[in-house]
Short mmCIF file of C-alpha atoms (C1' of nucleotides) in Angstrom, two decimals:
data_model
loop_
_atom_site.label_atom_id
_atom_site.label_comp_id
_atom_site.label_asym_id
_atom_site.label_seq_id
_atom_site.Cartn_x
_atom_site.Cartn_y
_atom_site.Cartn_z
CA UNK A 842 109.17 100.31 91.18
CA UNK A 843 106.92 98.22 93.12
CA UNK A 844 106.88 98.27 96.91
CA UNK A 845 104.34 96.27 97.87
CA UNK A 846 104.90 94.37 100.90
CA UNK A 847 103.14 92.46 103.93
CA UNK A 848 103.44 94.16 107.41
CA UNK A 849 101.20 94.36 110.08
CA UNK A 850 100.77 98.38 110.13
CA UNK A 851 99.63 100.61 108.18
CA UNK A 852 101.83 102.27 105.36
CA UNK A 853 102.47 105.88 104.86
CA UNK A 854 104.53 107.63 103.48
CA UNK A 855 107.99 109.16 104.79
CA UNK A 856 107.93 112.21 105.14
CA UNK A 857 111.30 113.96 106.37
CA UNK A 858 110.51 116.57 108.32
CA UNK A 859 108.64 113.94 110.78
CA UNK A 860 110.57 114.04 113.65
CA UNK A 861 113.53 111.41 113.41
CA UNK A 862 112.42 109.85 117.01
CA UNK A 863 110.50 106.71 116.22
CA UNK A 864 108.36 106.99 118.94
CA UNK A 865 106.90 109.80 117.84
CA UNK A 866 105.66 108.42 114.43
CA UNK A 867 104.81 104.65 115.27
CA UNK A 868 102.78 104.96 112.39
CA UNK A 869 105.19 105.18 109.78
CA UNK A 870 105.42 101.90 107.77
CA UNK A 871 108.34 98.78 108.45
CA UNK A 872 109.88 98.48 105.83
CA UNK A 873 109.91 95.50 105.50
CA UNK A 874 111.31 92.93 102.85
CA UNK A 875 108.74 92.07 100.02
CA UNK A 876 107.27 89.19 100.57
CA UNK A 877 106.95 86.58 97.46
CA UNK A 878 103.96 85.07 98.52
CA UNK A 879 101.94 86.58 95.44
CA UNK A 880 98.31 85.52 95.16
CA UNK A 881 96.53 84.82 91.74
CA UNK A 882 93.60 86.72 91.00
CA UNK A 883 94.18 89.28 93.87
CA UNK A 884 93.10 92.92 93.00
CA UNK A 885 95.24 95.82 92.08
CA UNK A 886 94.59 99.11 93.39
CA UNK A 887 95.83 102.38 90.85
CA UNK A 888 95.83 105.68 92.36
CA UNK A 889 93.84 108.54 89.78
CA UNK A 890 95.52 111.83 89.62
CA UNK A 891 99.08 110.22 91.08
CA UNK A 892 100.79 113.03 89.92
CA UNK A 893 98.34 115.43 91.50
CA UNK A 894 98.77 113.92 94.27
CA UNK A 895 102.84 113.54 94.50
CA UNK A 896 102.46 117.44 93.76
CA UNK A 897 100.45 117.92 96.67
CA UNK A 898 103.19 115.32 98.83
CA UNK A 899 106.21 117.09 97.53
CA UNK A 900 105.10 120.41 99.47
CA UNK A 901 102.85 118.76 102.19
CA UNK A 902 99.21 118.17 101.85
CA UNK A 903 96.76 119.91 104.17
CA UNK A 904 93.21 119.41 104.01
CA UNK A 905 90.57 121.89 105.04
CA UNK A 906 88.41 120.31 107.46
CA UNK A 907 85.51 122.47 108.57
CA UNK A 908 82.24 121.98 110.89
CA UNK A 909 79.82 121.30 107.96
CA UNK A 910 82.42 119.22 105.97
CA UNK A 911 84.57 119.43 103.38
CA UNK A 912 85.65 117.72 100.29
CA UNK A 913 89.06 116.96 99.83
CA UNK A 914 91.32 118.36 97.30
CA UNK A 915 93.02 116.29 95.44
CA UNK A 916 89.84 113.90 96.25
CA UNK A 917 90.73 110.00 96.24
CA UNK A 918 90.08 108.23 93.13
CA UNK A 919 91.27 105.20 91.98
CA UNK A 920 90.93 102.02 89.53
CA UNK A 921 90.29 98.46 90.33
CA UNK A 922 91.38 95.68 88.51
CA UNK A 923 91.66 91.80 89.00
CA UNK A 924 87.75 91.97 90.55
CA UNK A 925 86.03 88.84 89.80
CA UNK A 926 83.48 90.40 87.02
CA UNK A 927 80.73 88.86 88.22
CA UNK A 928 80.94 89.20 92.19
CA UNK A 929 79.49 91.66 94.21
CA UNK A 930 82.06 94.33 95.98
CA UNK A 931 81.83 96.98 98.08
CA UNK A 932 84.11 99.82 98.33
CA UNK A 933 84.90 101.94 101.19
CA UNK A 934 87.56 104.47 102.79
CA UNK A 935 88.42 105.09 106.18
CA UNK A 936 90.82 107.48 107.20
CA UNK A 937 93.22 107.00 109.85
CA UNK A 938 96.44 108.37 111.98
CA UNK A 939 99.46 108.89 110.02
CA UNK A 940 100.74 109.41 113.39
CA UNK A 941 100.03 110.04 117.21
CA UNK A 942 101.31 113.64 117.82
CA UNK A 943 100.14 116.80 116.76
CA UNK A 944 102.01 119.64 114.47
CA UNK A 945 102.05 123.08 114.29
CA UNK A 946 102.75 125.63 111.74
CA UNK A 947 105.76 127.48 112.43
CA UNK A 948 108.16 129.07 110.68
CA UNK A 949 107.32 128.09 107.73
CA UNK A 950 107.33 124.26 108.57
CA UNK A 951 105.40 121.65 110.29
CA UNK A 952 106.36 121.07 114.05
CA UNK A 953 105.56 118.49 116.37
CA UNK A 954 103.42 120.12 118.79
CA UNK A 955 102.68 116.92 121.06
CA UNK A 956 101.07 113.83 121.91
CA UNK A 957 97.72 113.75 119.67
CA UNK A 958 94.27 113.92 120.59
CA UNK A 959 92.16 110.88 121.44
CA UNK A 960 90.84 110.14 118.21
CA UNK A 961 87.75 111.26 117.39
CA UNK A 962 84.86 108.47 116.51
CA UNK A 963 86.50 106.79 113.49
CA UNK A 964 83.90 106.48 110.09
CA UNK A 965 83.62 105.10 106.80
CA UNK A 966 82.59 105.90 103.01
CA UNK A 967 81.43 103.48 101.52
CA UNK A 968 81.43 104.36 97.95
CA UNK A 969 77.60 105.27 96.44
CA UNK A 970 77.71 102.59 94.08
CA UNK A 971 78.05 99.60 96.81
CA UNK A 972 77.63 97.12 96.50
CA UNK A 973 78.05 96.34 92.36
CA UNK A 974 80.20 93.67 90.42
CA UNK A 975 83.37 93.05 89.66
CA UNK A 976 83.19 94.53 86.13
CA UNK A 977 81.70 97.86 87.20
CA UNK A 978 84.27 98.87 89.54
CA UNK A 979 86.38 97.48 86.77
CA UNK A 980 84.79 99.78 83.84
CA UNK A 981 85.78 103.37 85.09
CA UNK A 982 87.98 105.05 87.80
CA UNK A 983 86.11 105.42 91.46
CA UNK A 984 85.66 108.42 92.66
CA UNK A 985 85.29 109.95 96.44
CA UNK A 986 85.02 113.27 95.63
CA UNK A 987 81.85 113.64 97.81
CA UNK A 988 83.51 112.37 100.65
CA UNK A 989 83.48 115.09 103.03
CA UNK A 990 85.90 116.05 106.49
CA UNK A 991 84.95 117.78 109.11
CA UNK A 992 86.36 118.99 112.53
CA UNK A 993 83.08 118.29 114.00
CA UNK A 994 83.10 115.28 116.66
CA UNK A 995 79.07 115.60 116.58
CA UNK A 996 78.50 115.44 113.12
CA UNK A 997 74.90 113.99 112.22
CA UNK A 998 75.69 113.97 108.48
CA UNK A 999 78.25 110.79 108.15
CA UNK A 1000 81.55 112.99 107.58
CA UNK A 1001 84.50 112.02 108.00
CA UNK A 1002 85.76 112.94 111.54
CA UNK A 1003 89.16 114.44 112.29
CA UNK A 1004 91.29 116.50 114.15
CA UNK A 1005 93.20 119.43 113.21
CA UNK A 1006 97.08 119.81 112.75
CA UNK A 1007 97.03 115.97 112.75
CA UNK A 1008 98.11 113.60 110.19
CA UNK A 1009 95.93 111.14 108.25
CA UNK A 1010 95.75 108.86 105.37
CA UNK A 1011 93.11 107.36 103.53
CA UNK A 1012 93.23 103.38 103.20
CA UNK A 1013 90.92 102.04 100.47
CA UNK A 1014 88.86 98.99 101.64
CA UNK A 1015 87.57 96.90 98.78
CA UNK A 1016 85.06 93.81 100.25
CA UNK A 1017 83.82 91.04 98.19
CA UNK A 1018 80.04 91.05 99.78
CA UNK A 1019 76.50 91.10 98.74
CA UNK A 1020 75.73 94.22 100.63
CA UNK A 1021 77.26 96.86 102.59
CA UNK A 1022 75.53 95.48 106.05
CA UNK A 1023 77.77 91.96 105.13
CA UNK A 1024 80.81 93.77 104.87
CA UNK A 1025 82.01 91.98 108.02
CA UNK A 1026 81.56 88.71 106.72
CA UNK A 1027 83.23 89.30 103.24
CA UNK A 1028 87.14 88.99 102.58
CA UNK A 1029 88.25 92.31 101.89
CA UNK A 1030 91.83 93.78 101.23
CA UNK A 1031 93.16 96.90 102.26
CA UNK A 1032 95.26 99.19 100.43
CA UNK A 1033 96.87 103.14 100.79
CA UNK A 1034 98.85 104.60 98.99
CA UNK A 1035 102.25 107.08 100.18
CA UNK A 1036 101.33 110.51 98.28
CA UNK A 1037 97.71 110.81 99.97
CA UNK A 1038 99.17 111.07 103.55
CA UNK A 1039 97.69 114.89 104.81
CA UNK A 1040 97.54 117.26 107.62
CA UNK A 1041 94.13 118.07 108.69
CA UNK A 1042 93.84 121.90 109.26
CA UNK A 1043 91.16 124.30 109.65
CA UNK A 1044 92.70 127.05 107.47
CA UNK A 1045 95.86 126.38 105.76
CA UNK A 1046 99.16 127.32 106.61
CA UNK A 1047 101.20 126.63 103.97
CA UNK A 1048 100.63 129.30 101.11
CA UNK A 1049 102.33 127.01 98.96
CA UNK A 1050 99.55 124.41 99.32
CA UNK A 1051 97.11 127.05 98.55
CA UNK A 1052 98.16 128.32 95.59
CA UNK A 1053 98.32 124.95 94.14
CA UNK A 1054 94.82 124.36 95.18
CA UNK A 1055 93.89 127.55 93.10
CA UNK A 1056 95.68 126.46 90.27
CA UNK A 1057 93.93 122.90 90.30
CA UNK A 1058 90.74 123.23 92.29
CA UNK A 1059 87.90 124.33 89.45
CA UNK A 1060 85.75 125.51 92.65
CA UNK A 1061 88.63 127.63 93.76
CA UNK A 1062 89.54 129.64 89.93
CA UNK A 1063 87.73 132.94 91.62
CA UNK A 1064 91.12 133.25 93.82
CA UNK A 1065 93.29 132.36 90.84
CA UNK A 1066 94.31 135.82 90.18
CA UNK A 1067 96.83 138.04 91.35
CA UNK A 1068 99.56 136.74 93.96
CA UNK A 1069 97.13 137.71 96.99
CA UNK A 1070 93.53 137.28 97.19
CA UNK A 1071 92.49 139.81 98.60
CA UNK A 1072 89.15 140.58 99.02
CA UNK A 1073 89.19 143.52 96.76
CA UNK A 1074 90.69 141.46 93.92
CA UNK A 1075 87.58 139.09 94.65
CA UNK A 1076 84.74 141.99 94.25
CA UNK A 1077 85.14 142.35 90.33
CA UNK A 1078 82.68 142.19 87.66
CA UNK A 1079 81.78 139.32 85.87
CA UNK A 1080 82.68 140.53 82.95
CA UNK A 1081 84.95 138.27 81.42
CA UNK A 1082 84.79 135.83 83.87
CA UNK A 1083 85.31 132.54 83.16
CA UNK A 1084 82.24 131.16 83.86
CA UNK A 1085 80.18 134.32 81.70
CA UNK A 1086 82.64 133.44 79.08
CA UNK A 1087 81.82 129.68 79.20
CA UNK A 1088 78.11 130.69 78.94
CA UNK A 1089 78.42 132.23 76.13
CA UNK A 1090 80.63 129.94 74.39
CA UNK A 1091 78.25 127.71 74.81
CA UNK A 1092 75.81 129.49 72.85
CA UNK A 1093 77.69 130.03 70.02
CA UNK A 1094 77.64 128.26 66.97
CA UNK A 1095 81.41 127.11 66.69
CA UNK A 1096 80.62 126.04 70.62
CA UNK A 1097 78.22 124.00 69.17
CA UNK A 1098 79.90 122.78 66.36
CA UNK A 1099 82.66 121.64 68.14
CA UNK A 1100 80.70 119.76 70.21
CA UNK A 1101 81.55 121.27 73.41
CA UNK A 1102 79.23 120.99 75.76
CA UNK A 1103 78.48 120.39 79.48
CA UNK A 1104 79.93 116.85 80.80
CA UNK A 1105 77.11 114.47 81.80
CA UNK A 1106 77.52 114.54 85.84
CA UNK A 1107 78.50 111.68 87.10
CA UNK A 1108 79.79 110.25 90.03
CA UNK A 1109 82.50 108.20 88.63
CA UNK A 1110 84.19 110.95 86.47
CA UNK A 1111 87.60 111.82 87.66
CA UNK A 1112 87.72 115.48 88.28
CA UNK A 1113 91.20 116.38 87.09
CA UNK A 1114 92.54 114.13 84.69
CA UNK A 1115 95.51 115.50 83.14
CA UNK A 1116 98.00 117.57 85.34
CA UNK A 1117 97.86 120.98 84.09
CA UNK A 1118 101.29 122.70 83.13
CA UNK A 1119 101.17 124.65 85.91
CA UNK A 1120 101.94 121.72 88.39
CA UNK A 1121 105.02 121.19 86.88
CA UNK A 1122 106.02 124.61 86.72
CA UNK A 1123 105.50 125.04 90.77
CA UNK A 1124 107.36 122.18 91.02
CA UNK A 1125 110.31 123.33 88.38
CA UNK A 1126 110.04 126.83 90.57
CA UNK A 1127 111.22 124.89 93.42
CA UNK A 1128 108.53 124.35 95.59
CA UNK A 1129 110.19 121.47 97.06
CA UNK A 1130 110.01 121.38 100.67
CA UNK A 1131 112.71 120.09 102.56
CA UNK A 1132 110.14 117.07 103.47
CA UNK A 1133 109.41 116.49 100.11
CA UNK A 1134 110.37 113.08 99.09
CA UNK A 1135 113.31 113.46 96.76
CA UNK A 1136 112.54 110.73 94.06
CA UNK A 1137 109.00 108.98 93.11
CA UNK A 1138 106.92 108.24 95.96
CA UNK A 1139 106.75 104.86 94.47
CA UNK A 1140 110.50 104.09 95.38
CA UNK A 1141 110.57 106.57 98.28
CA UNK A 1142 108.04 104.64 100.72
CA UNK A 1143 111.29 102.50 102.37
CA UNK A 1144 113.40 103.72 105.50
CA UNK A 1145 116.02 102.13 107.80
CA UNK A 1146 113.80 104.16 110.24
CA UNK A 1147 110.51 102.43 110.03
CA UNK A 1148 112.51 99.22 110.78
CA UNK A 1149 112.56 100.18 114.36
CA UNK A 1150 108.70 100.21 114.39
CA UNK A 1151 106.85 97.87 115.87
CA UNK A 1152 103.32 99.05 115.84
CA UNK A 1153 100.48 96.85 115.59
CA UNK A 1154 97.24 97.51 114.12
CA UNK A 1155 96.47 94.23 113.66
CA UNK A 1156 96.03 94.02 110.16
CA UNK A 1157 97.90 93.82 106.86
CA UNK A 1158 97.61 96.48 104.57
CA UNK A 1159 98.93 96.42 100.84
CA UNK A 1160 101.32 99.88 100.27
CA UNK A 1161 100.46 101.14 96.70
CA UNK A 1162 102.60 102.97 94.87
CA UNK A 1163 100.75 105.66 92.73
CA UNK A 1164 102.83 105.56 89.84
CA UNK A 1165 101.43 102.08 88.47
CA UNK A 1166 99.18 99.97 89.22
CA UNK A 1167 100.07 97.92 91.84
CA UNK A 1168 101.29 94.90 91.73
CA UNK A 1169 100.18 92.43 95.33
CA UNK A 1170 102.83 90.28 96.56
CA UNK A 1171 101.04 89.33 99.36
CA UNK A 1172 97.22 89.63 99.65
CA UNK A 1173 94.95 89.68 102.68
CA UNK A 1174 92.08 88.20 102.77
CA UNK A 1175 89.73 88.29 105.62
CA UNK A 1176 86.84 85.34 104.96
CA UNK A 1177 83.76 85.36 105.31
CA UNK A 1178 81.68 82.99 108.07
CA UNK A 1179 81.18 80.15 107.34
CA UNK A 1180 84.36 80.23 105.77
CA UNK A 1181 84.51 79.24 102.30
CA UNK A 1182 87.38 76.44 101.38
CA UNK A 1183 90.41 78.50 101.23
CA UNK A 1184 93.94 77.45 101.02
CA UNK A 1185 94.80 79.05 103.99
CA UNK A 1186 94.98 78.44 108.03
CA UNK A 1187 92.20 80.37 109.65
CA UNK A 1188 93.97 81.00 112.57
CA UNK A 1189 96.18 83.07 110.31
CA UNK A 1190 93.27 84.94 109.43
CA UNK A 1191 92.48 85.98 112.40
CA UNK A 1192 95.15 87.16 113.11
CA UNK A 1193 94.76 89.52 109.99
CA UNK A 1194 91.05 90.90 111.56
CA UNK A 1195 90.42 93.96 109.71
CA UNK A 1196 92.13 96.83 111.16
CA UNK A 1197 90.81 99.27 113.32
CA UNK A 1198 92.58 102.38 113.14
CA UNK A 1199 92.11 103.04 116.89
CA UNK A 1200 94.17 100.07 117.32
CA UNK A 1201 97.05 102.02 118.72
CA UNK A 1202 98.57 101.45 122.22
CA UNK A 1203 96.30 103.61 123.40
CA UNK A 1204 92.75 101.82 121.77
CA UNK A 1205 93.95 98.22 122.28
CA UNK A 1206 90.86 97.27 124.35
CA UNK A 1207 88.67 98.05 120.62
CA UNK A 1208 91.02 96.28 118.89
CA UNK A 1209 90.12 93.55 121.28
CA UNK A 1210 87.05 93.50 121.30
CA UNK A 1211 86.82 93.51 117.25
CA UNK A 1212 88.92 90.41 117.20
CA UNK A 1213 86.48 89.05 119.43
CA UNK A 1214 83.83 89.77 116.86
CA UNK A 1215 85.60 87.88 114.28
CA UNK A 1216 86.07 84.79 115.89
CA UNK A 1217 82.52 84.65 117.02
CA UNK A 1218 81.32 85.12 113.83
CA UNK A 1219 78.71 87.71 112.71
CA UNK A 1220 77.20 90.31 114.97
CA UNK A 1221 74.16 89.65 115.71
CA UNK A 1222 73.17 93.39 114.10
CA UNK A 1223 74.34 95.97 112.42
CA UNK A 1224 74.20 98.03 115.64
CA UNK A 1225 76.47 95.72 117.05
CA UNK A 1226 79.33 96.26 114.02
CA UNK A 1227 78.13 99.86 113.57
CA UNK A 1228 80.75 101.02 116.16
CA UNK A 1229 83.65 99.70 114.41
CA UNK A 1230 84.67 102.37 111.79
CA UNK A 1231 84.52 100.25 108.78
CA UNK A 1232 81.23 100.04 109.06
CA UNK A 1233 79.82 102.74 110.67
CA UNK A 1234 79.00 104.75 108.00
CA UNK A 1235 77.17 104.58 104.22
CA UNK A 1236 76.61 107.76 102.29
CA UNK A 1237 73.72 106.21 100.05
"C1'" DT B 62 99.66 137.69 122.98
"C1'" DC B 63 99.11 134.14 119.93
"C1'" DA B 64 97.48 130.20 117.53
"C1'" DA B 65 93.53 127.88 116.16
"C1'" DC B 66 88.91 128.13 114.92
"C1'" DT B 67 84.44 129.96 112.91
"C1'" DA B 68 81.22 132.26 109.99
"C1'" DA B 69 80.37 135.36 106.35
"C1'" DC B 70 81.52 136.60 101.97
"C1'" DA B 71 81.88 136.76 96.78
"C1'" DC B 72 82.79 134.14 93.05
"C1'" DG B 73 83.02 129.98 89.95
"C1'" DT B 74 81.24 125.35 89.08
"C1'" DT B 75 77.84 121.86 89.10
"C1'" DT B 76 73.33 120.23 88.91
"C1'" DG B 77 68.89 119.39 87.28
"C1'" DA B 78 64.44 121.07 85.82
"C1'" DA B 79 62.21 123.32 82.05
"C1'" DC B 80 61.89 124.06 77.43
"C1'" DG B 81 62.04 123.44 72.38
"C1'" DG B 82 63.16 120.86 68.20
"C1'" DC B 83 63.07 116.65 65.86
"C1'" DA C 1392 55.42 110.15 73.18
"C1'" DG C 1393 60.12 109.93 73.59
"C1'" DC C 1394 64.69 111.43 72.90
"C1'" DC C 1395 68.17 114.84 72.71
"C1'" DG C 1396 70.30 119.27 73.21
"C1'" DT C 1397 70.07 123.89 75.24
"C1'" DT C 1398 69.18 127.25 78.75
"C1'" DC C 1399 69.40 129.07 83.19
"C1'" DA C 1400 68.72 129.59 88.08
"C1'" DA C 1401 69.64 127.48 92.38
"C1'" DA C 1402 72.64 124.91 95.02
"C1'" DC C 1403 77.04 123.86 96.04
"C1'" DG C 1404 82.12 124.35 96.83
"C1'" DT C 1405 85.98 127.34 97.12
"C1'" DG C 1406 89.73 130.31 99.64
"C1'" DT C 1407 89.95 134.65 102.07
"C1'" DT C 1408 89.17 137.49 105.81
"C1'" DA C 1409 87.76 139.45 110.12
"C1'" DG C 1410 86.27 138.33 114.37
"C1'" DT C 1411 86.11 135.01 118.23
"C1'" DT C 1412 87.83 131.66 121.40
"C1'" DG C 1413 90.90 129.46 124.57
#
DNA sequence: TCAACTAACACGTTTGAACGGC
DNA sequence: AGCCGTTCAAACGTGTTAGTTG
C-alpha cells in the first residue's frame, strides 16, 4: 500500500497515544488525497531494516541522546533508486519536530508534559560519500549509522542536536549537486518515512524498548542476559563470551574453512539485515502498546485527524512507506539558479523552498528569511547558508 | 520528593596496523 | 614488491547504575 502524497508538512507517523487535540501535534501529517501528478524519472526512497524499525514503532522508539553523542539504534539506512547514474547527488538527513510539546514517562506511557522547548540549533548529515553519482547511491543501501545525537546545544563535533522527551523524525534529503557547498542551488526531494518517528531521551523509560535494543544492538549483547542487568550479572568472566568464543572460532580450521571471517568495514554495510526471530517473538508476546499502530505502517500513516492540520513548513515532503519502495506521485523539485528548462512554473517552486524545520508558528521569521534566499539566488557564501540546517553541517 | 540528567563502569564489537605466507 | 589472510590490541559503542541537579 502506497501512501505517498503531496502536502505542505511534514509526514509522521500516527501514533495513538498522541494526544487527540490537534493543536497539540500540528506536526502530524494531512492526510491528504494522493495526488496523480506522478513524475518520470523521480527517485524512490526504500527504508533498510523496515521491519526493525516497525518493531521499534509498534512499542515506541526512544533514542538515547547523550552530551558526547550517540548513534541511533535502529540507525537510518536506506536505498535509492531512479538516480540519474551519471549525476552527482548528495545525501543528507536532518532531523526535525514530530511535534511541539514535550512528554513524560509516566505510568508506563508517554504523557504530554507541555509546550516544547525552543528548538535547539537545527543540523545536518550529509552522508560521507557526498557528493557521488547516481549509480553509487544506486549500487548498495546508505547507511547513517555514524550519525550521532546529542543533548548538547554546544556541541563542537557536528551532532545532531535535540531535546529530550521530545519527538523527532528523520527526513532524508537527496540533492542533485556537484558538491555539498551547492546543495542550495541543486533540486533536491525530501522524503521520511512513518516507523522512524522517536522520542529523544536521556535514559530510557520504556523497558520494553530496551530489551529490544539488547536483543538487536550487537554493541549492547553484554546486557543480553538475564531479565535485569544488573551490574553483578555484568562483572562475569569472559569465559565463554561471545566475543572469546568468536576469537577462537576464528582460529580454527573449520572457521577457516568455512570461510568465516571478519566483514570488510565499510560504511555502506547495513548493520542488521535480517530481523532476528526474536523480534517477532516480542512482538507475538504482545508487546504492543496501546499506541502501536495496529496494521502496517505503510497503510497506517492516514487519519481523519491530521485533516484538521494546517501547519506549514513550507515545503513538500514525499511520506514513504517502509514496506516497499516507494512509489512518488508527486515529486518536488527545488531548481537550481539559473534555473534549468523545467516544465514547471517557478513561482510554484518557490513556493516549495526547502523546508526548514524551525518553520513552525513559532520560527516563521527563518522561514522567511530562507525564502528570501531562494528567490535571490545563491548566498553569496557558505557562511551565509550555513545557518539554515540543511546545510549547516558535513561529517567528512 | 521526584524526574531528568550525567559520568563511570564493564563488556562486546569494530577497526586498523602489524605480521606472515604466497 | 604486492596481495591476501590472520592476529590482536586499542578504540569505540552499549545499557546500567549511582550520584547529581533543578
Amino acid at each position: 500500500m502506497i501512501t505517498a502524497r503531496c502536502s505542505n508538512i511534514p509526514n509522521v507517523p500516527v501514533l495513538t497515544d498522541f494526544p487527540a487535540d490537534p493543536r497539540l501535534n500540528p506536526g502530524m501529517p494531512l492526510s491528504s488525497t494522493v495526488a496523480n501528478s506522478y513524475q518520470q524519472g523521480c527517485i524512490r526512497m526504500t527504508l533498510e531494516d523496515s521491519e526493525l524499525w516497525k518493531s521499534f514503532h509498534t512499542i515506541g522508539t526512544e533514542m538515547i541522546i547523550t552530551k558526547h553523542g550517540r548513534r541511533m539504534f535502529p540507525h537510518c539506512s536506506i536505498s535509492l533508486s531512479g538516480l540519474q547514474p551519471f549525476a552527482n547527488y548528495v545525501v543528507m538527513v536532518d532531523i526535525v519536530p514530530a511535534d511541539n510539546v514535550k512528554y513524560k514517562w509516566k505510568k508506563e506511557q508517554w504523557e504530554v508534559a507541555g509546550k516544547s522547548e525552543p528548538q535547539p540549533p537545527c543540523r545536518t548529515y550529509i552522508h560521507p560519500d557526498s557528493p557521488a553519482v547516481g549509480s553509487h547511491w544506486m549500487k548498495q543501501s546508505l547507511s547513517f549509522l555514524k550519525m550521532k545525537l546529542t543533548n548538547n546545544t554546544l556541541d563542537q563535533h557536528g551532532h545532531i542536536i535535540l531535546h529530550s522527551m521530545h519527538r523527532y523524525y528523520p527526513r532524508f534529503h537527496v540533492i542533485q549537486a556537484d558538491s555539498p557547498h551547492t546543495v542550495c542551488w541543486g533540486s533536491f526531494q525530501t522524503f521520511s518515512f512513518p516507523e522512524t518517528v522517536f522520542t529523544a531521551v536521556t535514559a530510557y523509560q520504556n523497558p520494553k524498548i530496551t530489551r529490544l535494543k539488547i536483543d538487536h544492538n550487537p554493541f549492547a549483547k553484554g546486557f543480553r542476559e538475564g531479565g535485569t542487568h544488573s551490574h553483578s550479572k555484568r562483572c562475569r568472566s569472559n569465559k565463554g563470551s561471545p566475543a572469546k568464543k568468536y576469537i577462537e572460532d576464528r582460529k580454527s580450521p573449520s572457521h577457516r574453512a568455512a570461510g568465516l571471517q571478519r566483514m570488510p568495514s565499510t560504511s555502506q554495510s547495513a548493520q542488521v539485515r535480517k530481523k532476528p526471530a526474536s523480534t517477532q517473538e516480542s512482538l507475538k508476546a504482545g508487546h504492543l502498546s496501546p499506541w502501536a499502530p495496529e496494521q502496517d505502517s505503510s497503510e497506517s500513516v492516514h487519519t481523519e485527524r491530521l485533516e484538521q492540520q494546517e501547519y506549514d513548513y513550507g515545503c513538500e515532503e514525499q511520506l514513504v512507506p517502509a514496506s516497499t519502495a516507494y512509489q512518488p506521485y508527486r515529486t518536488v523539485e527545488y531548481p537550481r539558479f539559473p534555473l534549468p528548462p523545467r516544465n514547471r512554473d517557478p513561482a510554484e517552486t518557490l513556493l516549495h523552498a526547502p523546508p526548514h524545520p524551525l518553520s513552525t508558528s513559532e520560527h516563521g521569521t527563518q522561514q522567511q528569511e530562507y525564502r528570501y534566499s531562494n528567490q535571490q539566488g545563491p548566498h553569496s557564501n557558505p557562511a551565509d547558508w550555513s545557518q539554515y540546517p540543511l546545510f549547516s553541517y558535513s561529517c567528512w
